[in-house]
Short mmCIF file of C-alpha atoms in Angstrom, two decimals:
data_model
loop_
_atom_site.label_atom_id
_atom_site.label_comp_id
_atom_site.label_asym_id
_atom_site.label_seq_id
_atom_site.Cartn_x
_atom_site.Cartn_y
_atom_site.Cartn_z
CA MET A 1 -14.25 -9.31 24.21
CA LYS A 2 -10.96 -11.22 24.10
CA ARG A 3 -12.72 -14.35 25.32
CA THR A 4 -15.33 -14.06 22.59
CA LEU A 5 -12.70 -13.63 19.89
CA PHE A 6 -10.87 -16.66 21.24
CA VAL A 7 -14.07 -18.70 21.02
CA LEU A 8 -14.72 -17.48 17.47
CA SER A 9 -11.15 -18.36 16.52
CA ALA A 10 -11.53 -21.83 17.99
CA ILE A 11 -14.77 -22.34 16.07
CA ILE A 12 -13.19 -21.34 12.78
CA ILE A 13 -10.27 -23.70 13.34
CA LEU A 14 -12.64 -26.58 14.10
CA LEU A 15 -14.72 -25.76 11.05
CA THR A 16 -11.71 -26.19 8.79
CA PHE A 17 -12.08 -29.88 9.59
CA THR A 18 -15.89 -30.10 9.37
CA ALA A 19 -16.19 -28.27 6.05
CA CYS A 20 -15.78 -30.91 3.37
CA GLU A 21 -13.94 -28.62 0.92
CA GLY A 22 -11.93 -26.50 3.37
CA LEU A 23 -11.63 -22.73 3.69
CA ASP A 24 -10.81 -22.15 0.03
CA LYS A 25 -14.04 -23.77 -1.15
CA ILE A 26 -16.60 -22.02 1.03
CA LEU A 27 -19.97 -21.63 -0.72
CA GLN A 28 -18.77 -23.41 -3.85
CA THR A 29 -20.50 -26.60 -4.98
CA ASN A 30 -17.84 -27.99 -7.31
CA VAL A 31 -19.73 -31.21 -7.98
CA TYR A 32 -21.97 -29.15 -10.27
CA SER A 33 -19.16 -27.40 -12.14
CA GLY A 34 -19.89 -29.47 -15.24
CA LEU A 35 -23.30 -27.88 -15.70
CA GLY A 36 -23.72 -25.52 -18.63
CA LYS A 37 -23.56 -21.77 -18.10
CA VAL A 38 -26.78 -20.40 -16.61
CA SER A 39 -28.08 -17.48 -18.68
CA ALA A 40 -29.82 -14.34 -17.47
CA LYS A 41 -32.85 -15.30 -19.59
CA GLU A 42 -33.02 -18.70 -17.92
CA ILE A 43 -32.80 -17.14 -14.47
CA SER A 44 -35.41 -14.48 -15.21
CA LYS A 45 -37.99 -17.13 -16.15
CA ALA A 46 -37.27 -19.49 -13.26
CA ASP A 47 -39.59 -20.13 -10.34
CA ALA A 48 -38.20 -20.61 -6.83
CA ASP A 49 -37.71 -24.38 -7.12
CA THR A 50 -35.86 -23.95 -10.40
CA LEU A 51 -33.69 -21.22 -8.89
CA VAL A 52 -32.59 -23.64 -6.16
CA GLU A 53 -31.47 -26.08 -8.86
CA LEU A 54 -29.80 -23.37 -10.95
CA GLY A 55 -28.01 -22.17 -7.81
CA LYS A 56 -26.05 -25.42 -7.79
CA SER A 57 -24.02 -24.10 -10.71
CA PRO A 58 -21.26 -21.55 -9.99
CA SER A 59 -22.21 -19.78 -13.24
CA PHE A 60 -25.55 -18.87 -11.67
CA PHE A 61 -23.81 -16.41 -9.36
CA ASP A 62 -21.47 -15.21 -12.11
CA THR A 63 -24.55 -14.27 -14.14
CA LEU A 64 -26.09 -12.38 -11.23
CA LYS A 65 -22.91 -10.40 -10.49
CA GLY A 66 -23.10 -6.98 -12.06
CA ASN A 67 -26.82 -7.36 -12.75
CA PRO A 68 -28.53 -5.79 -9.73
CA GLY A 69 -31.93 -5.69 -11.42
CA LEU A 70 -31.94 -9.43 -12.07
CA THR A 71 -30.56 -10.12 -8.60
CA SER A 72 -33.34 -8.05 -7.03
CA ASP A 73 -35.97 -9.92 -9.05
CA VAL A 74 -34.50 -13.29 -8.04
CA LEU A 75 -34.50 -12.33 -4.36
CA ASP A 76 -38.11 -11.15 -4.66
CA THR A 77 -39.07 -14.55 -6.08
CA ILE A 78 -37.18 -16.36 -3.30
CA ASN A 79 -38.60 -14.16 -0.54
CA ASP A 80 -42.13 -14.74 -1.81
CA ALA A 81 -41.50 -18.49 -1.87
CA ILE A 82 -40.03 -18.44 1.65
CA GLY A 83 -43.21 -16.83 2.90
CA LYS A 84 -45.31 -19.56 1.29
CA ALA A 85 -43.03 -22.54 1.97
CA SER A 86 -44.58 -25.28 4.09
CA SER A 87 -41.77 -27.83 4.26
CA ALA A 88 -38.57 -27.48 6.29
CA GLU A 89 -36.49 -28.51 3.28
CA ASP A 90 -37.91 -25.74 1.10
CA LYS A 91 -37.38 -23.14 3.82
CA GLN A 92 -33.82 -24.32 4.38
CA ASN A 93 -32.85 -24.41 0.70
CA LEU A 94 -34.43 -21.06 -0.11
CA ASN A 95 -32.78 -19.27 2.82
CA MET A 96 -29.39 -20.82 2.04
CA LEU A 97 -29.69 -19.76 -1.59
CA ALA A 98 -30.73 -16.20 -0.71
CA ALA A 99 -27.85 -15.86 1.77
CA GLU A 100 -25.38 -17.17 -0.79
CA ILE A 101 -26.68 -14.75 -3.41
CA GLN A 102 -26.08 -11.87 -1.01
CA LEU A 103 -22.52 -13.00 -0.33
CA GLN A 104 -21.56 -14.00 -3.87
CA THR A 105 -22.85 -10.84 -5.55
CA SER A 106 -21.35 -8.42 -3.00
CA GLY A 107 -17.87 -9.94 -2.66
CA GLY A 108 -18.78 -11.41 0.70
CA ALA A 109 -17.85 -14.96 -0.31
CA VAL A 110 -14.21 -13.86 -0.62
CA LEU A 111 -14.36 -12.03 2.69
CA VAL A 112 -15.75 -15.12 4.44
CA ASN A 113 -12.57 -16.92 3.51
CA ASN A 114 -10.34 -14.00 4.51
CA ILE A 115 -11.98 -13.50 7.91
CA ALA A 116 -11.97 -17.22 8.60
CA SER A 117 -8.25 -17.27 7.91
CA ILE A 118 -7.52 -14.21 10.03
CA LEU A 119 -9.57 -15.53 12.96
CA ALA A 120 -7.44 -18.66 12.85
CA ASN A 121 -4.41 -16.39 13.49
CA PRO A 122 -4.57 -14.83 17.00
CA GLN A 123 -2.53 -11.81 15.88
CA GLY A 124 -5.22 -11.02 13.33
CA LEU A 125 -7.77 -10.39 16.07
CA ASP A 126 -6.26 -7.12 17.27
CA GLY A 127 -8.22 -4.97 14.82
CA LEU A 128 -11.50 -6.26 16.14
CA ASP A 129 -10.53 -5.47 19.70
CA ASN A 130 -9.63 -1.87 18.83
CA PRO A 131 -12.45 0.11 17.16
CA ASP A 132 -9.98 2.86 16.28
CA ASP A 133 -8.24 0.43 13.92
CA LEU A 134 -11.32 -0.99 12.18
CA GLU A 135 -10.31 0.66 8.92
CA GLY A 136 -6.93 -1.09 9.01
CA PHE A 137 -8.59 -4.37 9.91
CA PHE A 138 -10.95 -4.21 6.93
CA ILE A 139 -8.24 -3.03 4.54
CA SER A 140 -6.26 -6.16 5.41
CA ILE A 141 -9.09 -8.52 4.52
CA LEU A 142 -11.26 -6.80 1.89
CA PRO A 143 -11.53 -8.41 -1.57
CA PRO A 144 -9.65 -6.89 -4.53
CA GLY A 145 -11.42 -3.87 -5.99
CA ILE A 146 -12.97 -2.75 -2.72
CA VAL A 147 -9.55 -1.51 -1.57
CA SER A 148 -7.49 0.50 -4.07
CA GLY A 149 -4.15 2.03 -3.17
CA GLY A 150 -4.79 1.29 0.50
CA VAL A 151 -8.07 3.24 0.39
CA ILE A 152 -11.49 1.68 0.95
CA GLN A 153 -13.82 2.31 -2.00
CA GLU A 154 -17.13 3.51 -0.59
CA ALA A 155 -19.66 1.95 -3.00
CA GLY A 156 -18.09 -1.50 -2.92
CA PHE A 157 -17.63 -1.45 0.84
CA VAL A 158 -21.20 -0.36 1.54
CA ALA A 159 -22.59 -3.06 -0.79
CA LEU A 160 -20.35 -5.67 0.84
CA ILE A 161 -21.40 -4.83 4.41
CA ASN A 162 -25.08 -4.56 3.52
CA GLY A 163 -24.76 -7.93 1.80
CA PHE A 164 -23.49 -9.48 5.03
CA VAL A 165 -26.29 -7.89 7.06
CA ALA A 166 -28.87 -9.28 4.63
CA ALA A 167 -27.18 -12.69 4.53
CA ASN A 168 -27.19 -12.82 8.32
CA GLU A 169 -30.96 -12.37 8.34
CA TYR A 170 -31.33 -15.34 6.01
CA TYR A 171 -28.99 -17.45 8.16
CA GLU A 172 -31.04 -16.61 11.23
CA ALA A 173 -34.15 -17.74 9.33
CA LEU A 174 -32.27 -20.88 8.26
CA ASP A 175 -31.42 -21.55 11.90
CA GLY A 176 -35.13 -21.50 12.72
CA ALA A 177 -35.96 -23.77 9.78
CA LEU A 178 -33.30 -26.25 10.92
CA GLY A 179 -34.55 -26.67 14.45
CA SER A 180 -32.82 -29.69 15.98
CA GLY A 181 -33.36 -31.89 12.93
CA GLY A 182 -30.42 -30.86 10.77
CA TYR A 183 -30.48 -30.41 7.01
CA ALA A 184 -33.12 -32.15 4.93
CA ASP A 185 -30.87 -31.98 1.84
CA SER A 186 -28.02 -34.49 2.18
CA ASP A 187 -25.88 -32.55 -0.33
CA VAL A 188 -25.46 -29.62 2.10
CA SER A 189 -22.06 -29.23 3.77
CA PRO A 190 -22.93 -28.15 7.35
CA GLY A 191 -19.40 -26.94 8.01
CA GLU A 192 -19.33 -24.65 5.00
CA VAL A 193 -22.72 -23.16 5.87
CA ALA A 194 -21.60 -22.65 9.47
CA GLN A 195 -18.45 -20.80 8.38
CA ALA A 196 -20.45 -18.38 6.26
CA ALA A 197 -23.09 -17.96 8.98
CA ILE A 198 -20.48 -17.19 11.66
CA VAL A 199 -18.73 -14.56 9.55
CA SER A 200 -22.05 -13.03 8.46
CA ALA A 201 -23.15 -12.77 12.09
CA LEU A 202 -19.77 -11.27 13.04
CA VAL A 203 -19.71 -8.62 10.30
CA SER A 204 -23.38 -7.81 10.85
CA THR A 205 -22.76 -7.31 14.57
CA ILE A 206 -19.81 -5.00 13.85
CA ALA A 207 -21.83 -2.97 11.34
CA LYS A 208 -24.78 -2.59 13.68
CA SER A 209 -22.49 -1.36 16.47
CA VAL A 210 -22.13 2.04 14.77
CA GLU A 211 -24.60 4.64 16.02
CA GLY A 212 -25.30 8.28 15.34
CA VAL A 213 -25.53 8.29 11.53
CA SER A 214 -29.21 8.85 10.83
CA GLY A 215 -30.95 7.76 7.66
CA SER A 216 -28.13 5.50 6.56
CA SER A 217 -27.76 1.78 5.95
CA ALA A 218 -25.54 -0.36 8.17
CA GLY A 219 -22.87 -0.31 5.46
CA GLU A 220 -22.99 3.48 5.14
CA LYS A 221 -22.72 3.89 8.91
CA LEU A 222 -19.72 1.60 9.16
CA TYR A 223 -18.01 3.31 6.23
CA ALA A 224 -18.52 6.72 7.82
CA PHE A 225 -17.04 5.48 11.06
CA THR A 226 -13.98 3.91 9.43
CA GLN A 227 -13.34 7.22 7.63
CA GLY A 228 -13.80 9.31 10.76
CA THR A 229 -16.66 11.27 9.21
CA GLY A 230 -19.43 10.31 11.60
CA GLY A 231 -20.89 7.88 14.05
CA THR A 232 -19.80 6.33 17.32
CA PHE A 233 -18.89 2.72 17.89
CA THR A 234 -20.57 0.92 20.77
CA LYS A 235 -18.68 -1.77 22.61
CA LEU A 236 -18.85 -5.11 20.89
CA ASP A 237 -20.62 -7.57 23.14
CA PHE A 238 -21.00 -11.06 21.72
CA ASP A 239 -23.25 -12.44 24.44
CA ASN A 240 -25.37 -15.57 24.22
CA SER A 241 -27.87 -13.84 21.94
CA PHE A 242 -25.17 -13.71 19.23
CA PHE A 243 -24.74 -17.48 19.40
CA ASP A 244 -28.45 -18.16 19.86
CA SER A 245 -29.24 -16.84 16.40
CA ILE A 246 -27.11 -19.52 14.69
CA SER A 247 -27.03 -22.21 17.39
CA ASN A 248 -28.77 -24.85 15.25
CA ILE A 249 -26.44 -24.14 12.32
CA LEU A 250 -23.46 -24.67 14.61
CA ALA A 251 -24.94 -27.81 16.14
CA ALA A 252 -25.54 -29.22 12.65
CA ALA A 253 -21.82 -28.73 12.01
CA SER A 254 -21.06 -30.87 15.11
CA LEU A 255 -20.22 -27.93 17.37
CA PRO A 256 -22.72 -28.34 20.25
CA GLU A 257 -19.86 -28.65 22.75
CA PHE A 258 -19.51 -24.86 22.82
CA GLY A 259 -22.86 -24.68 24.53
CA PHE A 260 -24.46 -22.13 22.23
CA GLY A 261 -27.81 -20.91 23.42
CA ASN A 262 -27.16 -21.93 27.01
#
């Protein structure tokens, strides 16, 4: 476990140099900040290709936040297009957009930055190595609003964790669409995508390590465990299968020297 956390920490530190905008700009495409505000009406009428273009504006995600119905409709449109996509570029762009929607609308984009920062500090790894202190670990990194008065707010926390689990699925699909060829879109920052993919895989793995809470989502199970109201936590084991699922994403960010997938 300690070795795995050391490797993850080393990756995050390296990615601070490969991400063109740095840790404080993860998932933000500032070159498009001059675009006009994207309206809910515009989004609701957009096809998948148009959504990819609209997603280049930060206001696209601002419009989706707090509008779960519209967000669900957008994801339905994207998922349908992913299933029909024939080109690698379309598959890549659609999966990246869907993952970003999950993170931006759930607060996950903020947590990506916080976890990346804490992984770069060896002392910040202790919470991950001690399941009994997972609540304290999350309290220290959760975005504003999800922690109030030192107490985790259930609805926000569950949505956040489920957002990471969903985003991780899209990143795994992105990894398959990448293959060994890298990104078809030259505007993509491989380092930024890799940072988000690593943290999504990490949080998803933590959430799925809670057992014994039947009929609940991954977020609900993890919340129950952190509150001591149910579930057991299996030993975290980041074996090669963890790295395999995002190996092409990491390689695209110039990190093949870690030997992922071997």
